[in-house]
Structures are given as structure tokens and as C-alpha cells.
XYZ file of C-alpha atoms in Angstrom:
640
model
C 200.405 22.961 126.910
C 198.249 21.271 125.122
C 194.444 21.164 123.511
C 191.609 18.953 123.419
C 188.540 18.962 120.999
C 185.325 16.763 121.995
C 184.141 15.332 118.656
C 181.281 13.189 119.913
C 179.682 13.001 123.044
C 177.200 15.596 125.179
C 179.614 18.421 125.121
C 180.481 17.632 121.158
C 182.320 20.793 119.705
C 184.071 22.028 123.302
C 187.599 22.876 123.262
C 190.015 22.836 126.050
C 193.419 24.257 126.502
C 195.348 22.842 129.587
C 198.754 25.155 130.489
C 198.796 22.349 133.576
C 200.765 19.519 133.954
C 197.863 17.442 134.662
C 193.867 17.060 133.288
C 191.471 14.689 135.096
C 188.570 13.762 132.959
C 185.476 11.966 134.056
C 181.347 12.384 134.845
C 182.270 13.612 138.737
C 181.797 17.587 138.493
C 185.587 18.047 140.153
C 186.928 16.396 137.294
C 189.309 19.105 135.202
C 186.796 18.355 132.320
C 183.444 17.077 133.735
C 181.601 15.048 130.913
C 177.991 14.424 131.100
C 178.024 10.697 129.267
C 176.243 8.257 131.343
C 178.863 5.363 130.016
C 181.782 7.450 131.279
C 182.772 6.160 134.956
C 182.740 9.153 137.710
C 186.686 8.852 137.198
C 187.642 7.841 134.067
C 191.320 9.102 133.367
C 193.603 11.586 133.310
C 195.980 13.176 131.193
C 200.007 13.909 132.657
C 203.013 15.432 131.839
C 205.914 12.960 131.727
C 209.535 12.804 131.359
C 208.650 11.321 127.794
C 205.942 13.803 127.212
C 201.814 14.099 128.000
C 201.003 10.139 128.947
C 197.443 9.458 129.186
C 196.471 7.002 132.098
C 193.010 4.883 132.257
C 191.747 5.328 135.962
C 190.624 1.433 135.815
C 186.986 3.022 134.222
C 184.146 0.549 133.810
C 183.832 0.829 129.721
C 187.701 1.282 129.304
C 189.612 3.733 127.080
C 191.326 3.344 123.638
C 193.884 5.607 121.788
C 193.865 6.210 117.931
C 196.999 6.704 116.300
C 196.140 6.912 112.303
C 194.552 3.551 111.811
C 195.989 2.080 114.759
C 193.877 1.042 117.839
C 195.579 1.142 121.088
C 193.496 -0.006 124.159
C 194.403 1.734 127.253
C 194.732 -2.012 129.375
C 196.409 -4.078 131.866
C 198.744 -4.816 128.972
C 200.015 -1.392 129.187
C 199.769 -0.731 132.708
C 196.513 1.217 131.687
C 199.207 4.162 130.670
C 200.253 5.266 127.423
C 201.974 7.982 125.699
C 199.783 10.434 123.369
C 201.674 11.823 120.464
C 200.718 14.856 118.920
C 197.135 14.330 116.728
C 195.917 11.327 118.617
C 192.255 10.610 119.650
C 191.229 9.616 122.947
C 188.299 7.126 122.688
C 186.580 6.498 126.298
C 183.625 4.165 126.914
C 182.664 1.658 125.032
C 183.441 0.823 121.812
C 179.398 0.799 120.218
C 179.517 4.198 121.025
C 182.892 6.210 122.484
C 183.246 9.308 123.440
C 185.872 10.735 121.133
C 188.415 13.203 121.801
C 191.056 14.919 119.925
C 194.146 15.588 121.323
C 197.318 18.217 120.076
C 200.495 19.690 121.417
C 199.827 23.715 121.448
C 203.189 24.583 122.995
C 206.018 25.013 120.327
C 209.579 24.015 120.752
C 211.509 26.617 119.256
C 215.259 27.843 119.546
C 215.308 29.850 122.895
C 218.075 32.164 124.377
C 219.062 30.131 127.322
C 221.785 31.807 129.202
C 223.198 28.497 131.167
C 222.576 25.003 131.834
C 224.074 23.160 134.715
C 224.713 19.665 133.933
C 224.040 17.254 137.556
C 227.067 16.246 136.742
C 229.185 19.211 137.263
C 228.004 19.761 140.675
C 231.513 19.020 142.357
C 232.770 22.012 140.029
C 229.848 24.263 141.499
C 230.760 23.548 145.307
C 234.432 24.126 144.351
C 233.646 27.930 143.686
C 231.512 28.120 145.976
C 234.227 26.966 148.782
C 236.335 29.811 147.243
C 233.848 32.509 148.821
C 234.172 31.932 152.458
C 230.853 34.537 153.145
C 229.010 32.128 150.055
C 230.048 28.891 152.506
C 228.853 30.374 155.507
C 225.404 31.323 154.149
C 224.385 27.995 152.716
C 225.762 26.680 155.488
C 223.150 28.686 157.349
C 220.286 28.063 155.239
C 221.009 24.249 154.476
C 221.487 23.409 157.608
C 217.633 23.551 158.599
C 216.988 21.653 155.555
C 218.905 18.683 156.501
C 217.395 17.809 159.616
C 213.992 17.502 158.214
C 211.968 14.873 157.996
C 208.828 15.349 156.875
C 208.248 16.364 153.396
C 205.598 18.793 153.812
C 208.519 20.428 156.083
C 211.417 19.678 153.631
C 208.841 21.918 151.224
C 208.442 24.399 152.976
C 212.585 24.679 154.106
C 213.721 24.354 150.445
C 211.273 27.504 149.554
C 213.495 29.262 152.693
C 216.646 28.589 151.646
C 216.206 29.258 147.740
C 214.631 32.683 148.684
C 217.394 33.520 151.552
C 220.128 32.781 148.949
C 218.482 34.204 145.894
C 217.641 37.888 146.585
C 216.073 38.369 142.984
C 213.690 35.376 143.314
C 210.565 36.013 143.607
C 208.132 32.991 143.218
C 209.064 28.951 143.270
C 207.075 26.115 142.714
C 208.544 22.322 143.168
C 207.425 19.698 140.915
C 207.307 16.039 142.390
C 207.387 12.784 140.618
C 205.676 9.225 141.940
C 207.511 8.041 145.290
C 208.302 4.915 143.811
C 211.530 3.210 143.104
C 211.017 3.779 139.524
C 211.184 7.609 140.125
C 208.739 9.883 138.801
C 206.612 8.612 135.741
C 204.393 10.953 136.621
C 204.549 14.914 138.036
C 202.550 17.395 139.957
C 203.429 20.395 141.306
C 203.162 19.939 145.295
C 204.165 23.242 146.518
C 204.140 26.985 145.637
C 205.317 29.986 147.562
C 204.986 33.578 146.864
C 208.402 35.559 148.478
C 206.539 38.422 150.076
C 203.312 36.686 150.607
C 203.841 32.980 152.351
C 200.043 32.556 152.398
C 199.086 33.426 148.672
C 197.068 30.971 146.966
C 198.259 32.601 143.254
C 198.469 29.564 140.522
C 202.319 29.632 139.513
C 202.547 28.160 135.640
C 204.973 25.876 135.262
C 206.845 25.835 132.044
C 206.454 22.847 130.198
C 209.134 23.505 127.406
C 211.976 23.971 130.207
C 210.113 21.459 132.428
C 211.062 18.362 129.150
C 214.379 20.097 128.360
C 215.112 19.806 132.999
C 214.248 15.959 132.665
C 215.751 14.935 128.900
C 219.270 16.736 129.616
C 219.410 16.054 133.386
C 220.319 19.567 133.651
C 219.721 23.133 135.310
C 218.359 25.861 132.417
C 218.728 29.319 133.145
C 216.506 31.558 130.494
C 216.683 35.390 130.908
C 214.823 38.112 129.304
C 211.984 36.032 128.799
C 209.806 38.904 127.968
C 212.296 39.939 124.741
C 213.601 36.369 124.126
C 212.212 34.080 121.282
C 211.376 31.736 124.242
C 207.817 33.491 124.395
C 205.549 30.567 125.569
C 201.639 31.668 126.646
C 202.389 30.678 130.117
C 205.293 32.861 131.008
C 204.142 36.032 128.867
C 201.056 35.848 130.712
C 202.933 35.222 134.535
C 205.008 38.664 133.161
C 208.243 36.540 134.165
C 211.860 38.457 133.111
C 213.805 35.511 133.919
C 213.454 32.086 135.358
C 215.866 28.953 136.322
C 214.359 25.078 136.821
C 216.309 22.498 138.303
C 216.037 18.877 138.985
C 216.378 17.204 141.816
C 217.696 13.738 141.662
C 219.141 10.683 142.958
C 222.176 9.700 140.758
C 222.314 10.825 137.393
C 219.135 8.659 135.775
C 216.498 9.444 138.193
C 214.784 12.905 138.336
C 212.989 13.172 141.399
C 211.258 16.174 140.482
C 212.260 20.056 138.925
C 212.652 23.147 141.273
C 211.863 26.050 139.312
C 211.983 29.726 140.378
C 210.968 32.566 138.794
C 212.320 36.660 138.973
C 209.312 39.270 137.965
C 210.391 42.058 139.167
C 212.800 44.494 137.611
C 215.413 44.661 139.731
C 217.433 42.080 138.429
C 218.268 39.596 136.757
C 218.838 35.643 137.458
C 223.136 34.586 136.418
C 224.730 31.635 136.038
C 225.892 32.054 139.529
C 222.159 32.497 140.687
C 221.679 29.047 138.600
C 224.923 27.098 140.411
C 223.276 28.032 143.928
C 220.227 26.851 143.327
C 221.640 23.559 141.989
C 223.397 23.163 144.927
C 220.070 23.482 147.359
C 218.404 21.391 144.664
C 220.964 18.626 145.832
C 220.881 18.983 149.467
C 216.597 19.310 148.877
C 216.663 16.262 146.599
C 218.765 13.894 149.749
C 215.993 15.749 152.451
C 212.946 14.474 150.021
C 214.534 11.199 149.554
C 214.833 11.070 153.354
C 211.416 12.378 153.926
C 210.260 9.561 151.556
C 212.245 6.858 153.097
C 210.878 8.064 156.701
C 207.141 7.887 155.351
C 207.305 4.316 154.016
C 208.939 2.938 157.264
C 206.718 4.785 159.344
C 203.576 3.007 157.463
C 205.782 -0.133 157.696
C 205.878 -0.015 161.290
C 202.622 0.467 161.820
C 201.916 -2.400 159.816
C 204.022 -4.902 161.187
C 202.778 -3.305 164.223
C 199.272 -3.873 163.303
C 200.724 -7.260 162.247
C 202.315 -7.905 165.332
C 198.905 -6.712 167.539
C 196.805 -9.536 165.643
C 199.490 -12.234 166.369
C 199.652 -11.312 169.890
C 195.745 -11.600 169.765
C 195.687 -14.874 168.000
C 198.123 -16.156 170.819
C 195.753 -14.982 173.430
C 193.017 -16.712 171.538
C 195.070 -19.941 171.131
C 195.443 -19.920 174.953
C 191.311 -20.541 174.872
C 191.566 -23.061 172.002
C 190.313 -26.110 174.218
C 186.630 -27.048 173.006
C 184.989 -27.942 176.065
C 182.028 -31.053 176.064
C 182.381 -34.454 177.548
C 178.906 -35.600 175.641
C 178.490 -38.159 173.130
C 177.844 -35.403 170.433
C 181.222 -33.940 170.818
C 182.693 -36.818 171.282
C 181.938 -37.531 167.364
C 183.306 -34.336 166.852
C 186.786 -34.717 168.622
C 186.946 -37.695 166.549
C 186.712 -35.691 163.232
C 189.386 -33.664 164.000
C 191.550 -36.376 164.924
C 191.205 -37.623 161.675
C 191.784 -34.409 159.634
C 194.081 -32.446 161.816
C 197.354 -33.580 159.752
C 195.801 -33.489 156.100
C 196.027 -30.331 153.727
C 192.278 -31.302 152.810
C 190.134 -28.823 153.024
C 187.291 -29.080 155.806
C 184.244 -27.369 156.050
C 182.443 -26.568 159.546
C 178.264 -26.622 159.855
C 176.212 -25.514 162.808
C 173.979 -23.149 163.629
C 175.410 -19.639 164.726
C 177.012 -19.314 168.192
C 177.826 -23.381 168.361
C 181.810 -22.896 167.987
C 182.823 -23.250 164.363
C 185.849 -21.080 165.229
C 186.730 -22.603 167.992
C 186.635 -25.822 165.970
C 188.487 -24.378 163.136
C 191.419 -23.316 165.612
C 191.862 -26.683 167.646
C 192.159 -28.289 163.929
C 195.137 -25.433 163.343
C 196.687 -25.499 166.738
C 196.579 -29.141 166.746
C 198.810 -29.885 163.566
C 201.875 -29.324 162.391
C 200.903 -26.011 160.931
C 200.342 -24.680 164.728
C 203.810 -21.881 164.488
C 202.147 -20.531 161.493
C 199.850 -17.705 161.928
C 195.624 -18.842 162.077
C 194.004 -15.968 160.660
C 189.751 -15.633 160.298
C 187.536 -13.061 158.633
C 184.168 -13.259 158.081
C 183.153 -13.440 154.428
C 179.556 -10.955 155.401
C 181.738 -8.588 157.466
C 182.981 -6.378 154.680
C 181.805 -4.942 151.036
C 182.910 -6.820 148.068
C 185.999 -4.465 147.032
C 187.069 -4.390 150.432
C 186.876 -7.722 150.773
C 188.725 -8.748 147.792
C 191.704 -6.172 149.009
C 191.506 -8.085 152.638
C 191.579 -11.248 151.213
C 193.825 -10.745 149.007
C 195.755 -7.632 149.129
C 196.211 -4.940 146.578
C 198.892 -2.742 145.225
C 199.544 0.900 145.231
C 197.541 2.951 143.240
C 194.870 0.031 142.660
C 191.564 2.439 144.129
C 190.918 5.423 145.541
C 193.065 5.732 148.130
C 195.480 2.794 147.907
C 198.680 4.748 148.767
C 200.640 2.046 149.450
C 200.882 -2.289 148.880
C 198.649 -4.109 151.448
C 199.830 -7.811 152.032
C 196.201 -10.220 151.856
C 195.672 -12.934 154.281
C 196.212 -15.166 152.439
C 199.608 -14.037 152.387
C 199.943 -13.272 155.705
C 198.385 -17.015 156.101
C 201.066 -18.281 153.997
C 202.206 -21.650 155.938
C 199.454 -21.575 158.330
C 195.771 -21.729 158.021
C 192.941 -19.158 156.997
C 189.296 -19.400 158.721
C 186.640 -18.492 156.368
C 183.099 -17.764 158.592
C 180.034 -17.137 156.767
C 181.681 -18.518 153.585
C 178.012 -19.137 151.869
C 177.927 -15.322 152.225
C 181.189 -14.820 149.507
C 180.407 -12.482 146.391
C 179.997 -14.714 143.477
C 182.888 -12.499 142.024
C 185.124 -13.628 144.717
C 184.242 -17.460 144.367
C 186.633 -17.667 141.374
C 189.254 -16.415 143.187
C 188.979 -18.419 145.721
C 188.566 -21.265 143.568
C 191.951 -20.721 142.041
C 193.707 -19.994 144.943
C 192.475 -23.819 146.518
C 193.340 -25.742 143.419
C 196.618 -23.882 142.129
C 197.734 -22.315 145.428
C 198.083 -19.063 143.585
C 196.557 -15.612 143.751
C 196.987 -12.214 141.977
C 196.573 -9.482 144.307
C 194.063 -6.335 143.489
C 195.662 -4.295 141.169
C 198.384 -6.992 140.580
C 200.024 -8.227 137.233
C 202.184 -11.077 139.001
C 200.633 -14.532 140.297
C 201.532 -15.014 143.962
C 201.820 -18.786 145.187
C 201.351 -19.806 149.407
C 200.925 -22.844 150.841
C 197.358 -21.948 153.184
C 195.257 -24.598 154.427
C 191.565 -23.102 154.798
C 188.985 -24.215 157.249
C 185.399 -22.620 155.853
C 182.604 -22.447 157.859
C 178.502 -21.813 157.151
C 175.797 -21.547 159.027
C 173.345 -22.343 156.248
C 172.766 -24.746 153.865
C 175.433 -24.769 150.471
C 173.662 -27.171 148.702
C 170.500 -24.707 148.897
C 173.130 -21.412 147.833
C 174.163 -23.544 145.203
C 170.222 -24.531 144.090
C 169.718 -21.225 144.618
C 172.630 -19.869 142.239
C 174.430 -17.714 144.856
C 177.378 -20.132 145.001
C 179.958 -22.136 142.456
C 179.331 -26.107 142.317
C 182.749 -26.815 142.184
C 183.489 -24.481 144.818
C 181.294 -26.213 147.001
C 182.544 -29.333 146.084
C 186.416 -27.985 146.703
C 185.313 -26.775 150.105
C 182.993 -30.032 151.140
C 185.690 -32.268 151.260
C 185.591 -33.129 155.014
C 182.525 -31.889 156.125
C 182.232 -31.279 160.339
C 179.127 -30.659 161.665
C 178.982 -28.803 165.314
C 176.120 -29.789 167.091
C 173.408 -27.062 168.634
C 173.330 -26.605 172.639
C 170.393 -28.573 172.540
C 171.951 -31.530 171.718
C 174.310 -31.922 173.861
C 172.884 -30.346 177.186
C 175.046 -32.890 179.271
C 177.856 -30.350 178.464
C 175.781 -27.261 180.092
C 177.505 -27.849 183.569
C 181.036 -27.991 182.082
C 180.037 -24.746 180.292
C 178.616 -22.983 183.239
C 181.994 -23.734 185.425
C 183.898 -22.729 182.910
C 182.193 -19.199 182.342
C 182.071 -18.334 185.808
C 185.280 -18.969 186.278
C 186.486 -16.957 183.577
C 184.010 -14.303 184.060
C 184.731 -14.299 188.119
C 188.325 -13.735 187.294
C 187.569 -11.012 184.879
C 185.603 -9.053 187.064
C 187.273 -9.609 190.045
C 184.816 -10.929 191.827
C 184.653 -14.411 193.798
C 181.488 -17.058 192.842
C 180.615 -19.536 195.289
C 178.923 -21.750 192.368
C 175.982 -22.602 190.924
C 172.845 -24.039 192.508
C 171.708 -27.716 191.368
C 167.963 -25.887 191.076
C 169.403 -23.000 188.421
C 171.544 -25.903 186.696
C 168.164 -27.309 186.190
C 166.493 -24.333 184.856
C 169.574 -23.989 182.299
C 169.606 -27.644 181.115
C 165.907 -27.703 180.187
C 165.676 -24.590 178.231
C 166.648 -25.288 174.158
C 169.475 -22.054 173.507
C 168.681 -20.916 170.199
C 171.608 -18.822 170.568
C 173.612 -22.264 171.433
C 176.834 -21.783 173.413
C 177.295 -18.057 172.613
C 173.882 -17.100 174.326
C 174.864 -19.693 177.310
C 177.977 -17.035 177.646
C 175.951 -14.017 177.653
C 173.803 -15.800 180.027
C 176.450 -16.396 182.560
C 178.451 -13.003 182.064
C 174.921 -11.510 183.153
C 174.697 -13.455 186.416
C 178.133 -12.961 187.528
C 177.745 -9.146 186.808
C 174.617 -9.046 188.969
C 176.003 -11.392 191.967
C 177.224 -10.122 195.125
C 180.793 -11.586 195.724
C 181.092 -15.012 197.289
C 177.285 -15.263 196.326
C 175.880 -18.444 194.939
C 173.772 -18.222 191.712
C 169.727 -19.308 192.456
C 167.181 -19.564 190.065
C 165.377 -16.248 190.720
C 168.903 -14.774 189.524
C 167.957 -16.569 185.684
C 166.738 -14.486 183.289
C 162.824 -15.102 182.975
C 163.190 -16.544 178.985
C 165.119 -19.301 180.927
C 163.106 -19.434 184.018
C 159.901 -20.304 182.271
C 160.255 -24.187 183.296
C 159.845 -22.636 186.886
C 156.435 -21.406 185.963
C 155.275 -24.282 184.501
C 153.173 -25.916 186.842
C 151.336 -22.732 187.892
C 150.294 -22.779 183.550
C 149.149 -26.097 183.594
C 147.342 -25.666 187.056
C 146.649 -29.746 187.702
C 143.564 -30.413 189.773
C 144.578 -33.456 191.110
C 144.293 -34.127 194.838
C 147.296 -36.612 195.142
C 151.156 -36.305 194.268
C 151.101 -39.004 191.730
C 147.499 -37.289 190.548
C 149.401 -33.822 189.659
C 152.279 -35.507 188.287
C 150.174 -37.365 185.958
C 148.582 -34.466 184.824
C 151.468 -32.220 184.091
C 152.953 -35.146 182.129
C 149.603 -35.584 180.313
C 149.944 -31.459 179.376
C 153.495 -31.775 178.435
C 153.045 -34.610 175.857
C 150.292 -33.424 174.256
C 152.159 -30.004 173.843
C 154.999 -31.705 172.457
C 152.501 -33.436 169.819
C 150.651 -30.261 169.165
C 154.465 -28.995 168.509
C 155.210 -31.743 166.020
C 151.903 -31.682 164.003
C 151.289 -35.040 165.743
C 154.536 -36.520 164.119
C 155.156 -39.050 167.429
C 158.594 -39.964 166.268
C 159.629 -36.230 166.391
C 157.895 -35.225 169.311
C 159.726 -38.445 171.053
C 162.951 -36.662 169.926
C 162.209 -33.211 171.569
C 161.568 -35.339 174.809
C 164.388 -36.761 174.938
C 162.689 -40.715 174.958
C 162.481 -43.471 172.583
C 159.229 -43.803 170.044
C 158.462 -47.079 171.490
C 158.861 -44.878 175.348
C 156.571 -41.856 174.322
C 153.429 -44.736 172.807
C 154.158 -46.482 176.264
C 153.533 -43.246 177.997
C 150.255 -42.291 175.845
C 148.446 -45.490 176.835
C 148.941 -45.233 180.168
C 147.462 -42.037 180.247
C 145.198 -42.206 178.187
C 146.083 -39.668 175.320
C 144.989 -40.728 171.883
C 146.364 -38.421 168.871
């Protein structure tokens, strides 16, 4: 037990006594003690009971913590594993340091000479079961009782099967709680009381104390204490005079002699009896079967979350295979042909290259032909998109985190760049990466190291990463929403993808190739494509480049009748506007050649109405030379 005194803050003056083994402190209202200080985070820290005593742990807060010991400062850090042990008379300093929130901390519970009927050393177990063998009815019950126990495997189960057994053997027990340390291979640093059981009512929520004097002397002596006749004993703590308990036993449960698991303790308030050293050797022997069914339990948890993450692992290999089976970039025009070339040239280097074009042009698919392509090809490829996710969770995707780094982080997450390691990471939408996350990033492409979130140890992989933007970096970094030298670390082979409307010789290729692939999906046979709708698609512009071009085709072979042919009323009317065009312009003329001069007459003064009058960029968006479009102007007669 143990007090704390607020000497400055909101709520200076306030005194709390905690008779738990644990007090959460922060500004959230379900905090233990809620503070009202706007510099203290929502979850600031907590104080524990440990095998070495009350340890106070920073919650990674915004404005930190600090402990005063006499005239020593002791900041709660990353040093220290943002834990530390309080001694008695220390102050607790949270916030900043302007203007902290102090608070005083002392050890209430006294440690006096108690009448302690037995202890059990862990040790002497073998000597228990001995004389327990001796009583053939004794053998047969715990047989009974223990044999439930071992065939569990879940630890809420395990629980609630220890409670069974202890009150099946134990006639004169009457309430049991089980204290549990961190699963961790450290064993427990710190301990909470997981479960609590009332004899005659299963379902009562009553708070069971938990002793903290026996609690230390369980974990310092590695022992079983028996105490009896609390009530009348010099061992009169607040918490068991107020519980009313006559006698109580606490046990650990272990693995090996140094690690303490947890403590079992069970209680007797009723009158009828007594708890004896024989009471004490029974329960020592179901804390051993109950300490090999938790570590079990344990065991069972962590592979189950390991095989569903090398399942999860295995599922986005097995999709990255099925993508790498599409990895062919398909284009037979000039355009592509420059970028084909690129990749030749960078495929085997450990530069890194950076991908430009407008959204939906293939920067992925580029990025994945430069992977599958080189020798890093039996190494995983793995993408995310840098504007997909919020900055913590992208940090944690990125680059992993360990347990107990946030909220919620039960367990150590690998990063992609470690599951990368050997292969090659995609970065899409890389202009979109928190500034906070540039650094990183930074570090991790000049040193080849990284420290994952919540992480005290640099890791080092060998990842090649392909970036890709769809914007400008020179303007982010103008701008001052992206690192200079990152862009410069990233822009050192640029490849640019070029828009639909550049390479619109490619827009048959495309069209075969997505109604094949969408025929097969669908199951449903397509004759083709008529040269009139081929037409209609090669003249409009795609702002949504290649991706759009998909959509449009997945829409036609959705609506087609099987072994129909694809016509240009079947286009969708954004695309079909070419087919209108000569009932907008409406040309008077009374001859072919009359008409035809007219509608090219509209059309290139729309284009130079388009362009402001610029005639070397309205030349461009025809498709003909500047010295072609001022031929065509003279002849008809269009001055600008």
C-alpha cells in the first residue's frame, strides 16, 4: 500500500491511498487518478507493484516524467526503459519541466515481524508429492482435480480450472485471486491480478485485496507463506483487517526456481477452520501443475498469433505471385519504348529509382517489372501507399514496432522493410510521406538501418526501394512538405511513365488485352472489338490514363451478350462524344470536300481557342507538326 500527495498542480493538496497493486495516472477520466493539467497526456503513467517493489513506468507521455530522489533528478526515458523503481519519499514530477506537476510518493504498508505458520520453499516440492503419494485417497483426488487442468489451453480456461481445483481440494478456502506477471521471457516485471473467484458465488464481482507484504515476501523467498490468525496476529495490515480474513496462504507459480510467473493466493474467512501446513503443501502442488498449464496457455497464444502471421505473411506472398504473373507492361509505342529502355538500364543497380506519371499510368506495374526483372526477383516485392494510412500507423507498417510500444501493441510486428529485407519495397504516393517519417526513411536509404517503433536496437536489411509520385517533388520541396536531400536520395534515376494520351498507338494492345482477361473472368466469350469503337477509344484523351481504359472495358464486357462484338453505341457517351461531333459543328457545305473543310476549319480553331492561341501547343494536341498546322491555316483561311 502506498500514498500519494499532489503538491502542485489543479488538484494541489489531494491525497491518495492505493491498497492495489497498480495506479494509472493521467488527464483521461478512467485513469485511477484523473488529473485535470492540460500538459499531462490523456495517459501519462502508471504506478506497479514489482518483484523489487512499487516501479513507476512513463506511458511514452508527450511532456515526459522525472523522479526526485533528494537532490537527484532521474528522468523517466528511453535510457531506462521509461521504468524505474520509487523508493520510499520520492517525488514524481510529470510534464514539463517549466512547470511539473509534482507528486509525493510513500510506502504506508509496514513490514513488521508476523506469525507465519509455514513457508514452502519451490524447492521442496519433490518432498511435498512424496507425502502426498503416501495417502492413496490424497493421490486420487488431485488426480481428479488436476487432471482437467492439464488439458487446458487457454488461459482464461486454465483460470478458471485452477480456482476448481484449489477450492475442491481446500474445503476451508473460501476466496482466491491469481496474480499474473508480463508474458514475456523475462517473466513478470510487472503484476496484476487477472482473476478472482468467490467459493459460493462464481459470479461475484467483490474486489479481493491482495496482500502486498506476503505478495514481496512470495517473490523475494521463492516460497509458499502460510499466515494464520490474521485477525490476532501482529501481521495486521489495513487490507486484510478490513477483508475480515482468519487465515490466508499465497503461492507462486513458476518456471524453474528464478522466474515467478505470478502468486496464487487464497484466503479462509469463515470460522470453521483454519488453513495448515498441509493445506499450504496442496496448494503448492496445484500451483505447479497451474504454473506448466499457464506456461502452456502462453506458449499456445503466441504461436497461434504466429500462425496467423506467417499466415497473413504467406496470403500476401501468394498475392504478390499472382501479381507477378501480370508483371508484363504492355505498349509497342515509341513512348514506352523509352521506357523499356530505362529499365534495362537500372534493373541490376541498387540505385534508387523514382517513377513519375500521372495517376492510373502504371507506376506499379513499372516498379515490379524493375523487381521481377533482376536478380532480386526470389525476394519478396512489397508496396504500400505512403497516403493510405495515418502517420503512427504508418510508421508501425513501415517499420514495425515492439510490444507494448501503443495502445494496443500486444505483441512485435515485423515492418516491411523487414519483411522486404533482400528484395525490393514500392513506395506510391511517396510526396505524400509525413515529414516525421522522411528522416527515417532517409536513414534507412543511406545506412541501411532502421529502429523499429518502440525499439532500442538498430536493425540493418539490404531493401532496394522503387518510389513513386504523382506530383511534382521539386514543388513539395519549394513548398516545405518534403526533405531536399531526401529528394535528392530518391531522384537518382528518375522514370517518367507517360499518360494514355501519349501513347494512344498502345490503345488496341490494351483493349485485347482487357477483354481477354475480363472475358475469361466472367465467363463469357467476346467476339472483338469493332474498328469504328477502336476509333472512338483512340481519339478520346483518358484523364484517368490506363486505369480508366480498364474500367472502360470491364464495363463493356459486363454489358455484352456472349459471342457479341463491341460497337460504338456500346461506349460510354464521355467517350462517344467524337461520334457527335459533326452534328455540333453542323457544316453547311453542299459538297464532301465542302463539309470536310468546314469541320477541319471548327476543329482548329477549337484547338487554338484551347491553347490561348499558342500554335505550337495547339499543333501538339493535334497530333501535327507547327510547320503542318500554319500549312493548314492558310489554306483555309483561318487567321489567329
Amino acid at each position: 500500500m502506498f500514498r500519494l500527495e499532489l503538491v502542485t498542480g489543479a488538484e494541489a493538496g489531494r491525497t491518495v491511498l492505493c491498497e492495489g497493486p497498480s495506479l494509472s495516472i493521467g488527464r483521461a477520466p478512467e485513469n485511477d487518478l484523473a488529473l485535470r493539467d492540460a500538459h499531462i497526456s490523456s495517459y501519462h503513467g502508471q504506478i506497479q507493484l514489482s518483484a523489487d517493489g512499487y516501479v513507476y513506468e512513463d506511458r511514452r507521455s508527450t511532456n515526459g516524467s522525472c523522479i526526485v530522489r533528494g537532490t537527484e533528478r532521474l528522468p523517466v526515458d528511453e535510457s531506462r526503459n521509461f521504468r524505474i523503481t520509487l523508493a520510499d519519499g520520492d517525488q514524481i514530477l510529470l510534464g514539463p519541466p517549466s512547470s511539473p506537476v509534482v507528486i509525493g510518493f510513500q510506502v504506508v504498508e509496514s513490514e513488521e515481524a508476523t506469525q507465519v505458520v509455514a513457508v514452502a520453499r519451490v524447492r521442496d516440492l519433490g518432498e511435498f508429492r512424496g507425502r502426498v503419494e503416501r495417502q492413496p485417497d490424497q493421490v486420487a483426488r488431485l488426480y481428479r482435480v488436476l487432471q482437467e487442468l492439464s488439458w487446458e489451453l487457454d488461459l482464461e480456461a486454465v483460470l478458471r480450472a485452477t480456482a476448481r481445483a484449489v477450492f475442491s481440494l481446500l474445503p476451508r478456502a473460501t476466496h482466491l485471486v491469481l496474480v499474473l506477471g508480463d508474458d514475456d521471457e523475462r517473466g513478470g516485471g510487472k503484476y496484476v491480478p487477472v482473476y478472482r473467484q468467490v467459493r459460493d458465488n462464481p459470479e461475484a464481482d467483490e474486489a479481493i485485496p491482495v496482500s502486498h507484504t506476503i505478495f514481496r515476501r512470495v517473490l523475494a523467498e521463492r516460497a509458499a507463506v502460510l499466515v494464520a490468525n490474521v485477525l490476532d496476529a501482529e501481521w495486521k495490515t489495513q487490507s486484510m483487517l478490513g477483508a475480515r480474513i482468519l487465515s490466508t496462504m499465497a503461492v507462486p507459480l513458476w518456471r524453474g526456481e528464478d522466474r515467478v510467473l505470478g502468486v496464487l493466493q487464497v484466503d479462509n474467512r469463515a470460522s470453521a477452520g483454519m488453513f495448515g501446513p498441509q493445506d499450504l503443501e496442496l496448494l503448492t502442488i496445484v500451483a505447479s501443475q497451474a504454473s506448466l498449464a499457464i506456461l502452456n496457455a502462453r506458449l499456445f497464444r503466441r504461436l497461434a498469433l504466429a500462425e496467423e502471421q506467417l499466415s497473413k505473411e504467406n496470403r500476401y506472398l501468394k498475392k504478390r505471385e499472382e501479381r507477378r504473373q501480370f508483371r508484363g507492361i504492355i505498349g509497342k509505342s515509341q513512348a514506352m519504348g523509352e521506357v523499356f529502355r530505362q529499365i534495362e538500364k537500372v534493373v541490376d543497380t541498387r540505385v534508387t529509382v523514382l517513377i513519375e506519371g500521372e495517376t492510373g499510368t502504371g507506376k506499379e506495374l513499372v516498379a515490379s517489372a524493375i523487381h521481377y526483372q533482376s536478380r532480386r526477383r526470389d525476394k519478396l516485392f512489397v508496396a504500400q501507399n505512403c497516403a493510405a494510412l495515418p502517420e503512427n500507423l504508418l510508421e508501425s507498417e513501415l517499420f514495425g514496432h515492439k510490444r507494448g510500444a501503443f495502445t494496443g501493441a500486444d505483441h512485435d510486428k515485423k515492418g516491411l522493410f523487414e519483411i522486404a529485407d533482400g528484395g525490393t519495397l514500392f513506395l506510391d504516393e511517396v510526396s505524400e510521406l509525413p515529414l516525421a517519417l522522411q528522416g527515417k526513411l532517409l536513414r534507412v536509404l543511406q545506412e541501411g538501418e532502421f529502429r523499429p517503433l518502440g525499439g532500442t536496437q538498430a536493425r540493418h536489411v539490404d531493401v532496394r526501394v522503387v518510389a513513386a509520385t504523382n506530383r511534382k517533388l521539386e514543388d513539395c520541396v519549394k513548398a516545405g512538405t518534403f526533405r531536399e536531400d531526401l529528394y535528392y536520395r530518391l531522384r537518382v534515376f528518375p522514370i517518367r511513365v507517360p499518360p494514355l494520351r501519349e501513347r494512344k498507338d498502345d490503345i488496341p494492345l490494351l483493349v485485347e488485352h482487357f477483354l481477354s482477361k475480363y472475358g475469361r473472368e466472367f465467363g463469357k466469350e467476346v467476339r472483338g472489338i469493332s474498328a469504328a469503337a477502336i476509333e472512338l477509344l483512340r481519339h478520346y484523351d483518358w484523364p484517368g490514363n490506363v486505369r480508366e481504359l480498364e474500367n472502360e472495358v470491364q464495363r463493356l464486357v459486363i454489358q455484352l451478350e456472349p459471342g457479341e462484338e463491341v460497337r460504338p453505341e456500346h461506349v460510354s457517351p464521355r467517350v462517344r462524344r467524337v461520334d457527335t461531333l459533326v452534328g455540333e459543328i453542323a457544316p453547311q457545305g453542299t459538297t464532301l470536300h465542302e463539309m470536310m473543310d468546314e469541320v477541319e476549319r471548327w476543329i482548329l480553331r477549337r484547338a487554338l481557342e484551347e491553347t490561348g492561341g499558342n500554335r505550337t501547343a495547339a499543333a501538339k494536341r493535334l497530333g501535327i507538326s507547327r510547320e503542318g498546322l500554319h500549312k493548314k491555316l492558310a489554306k483555309l483561311g483561318i487567321q489567329d
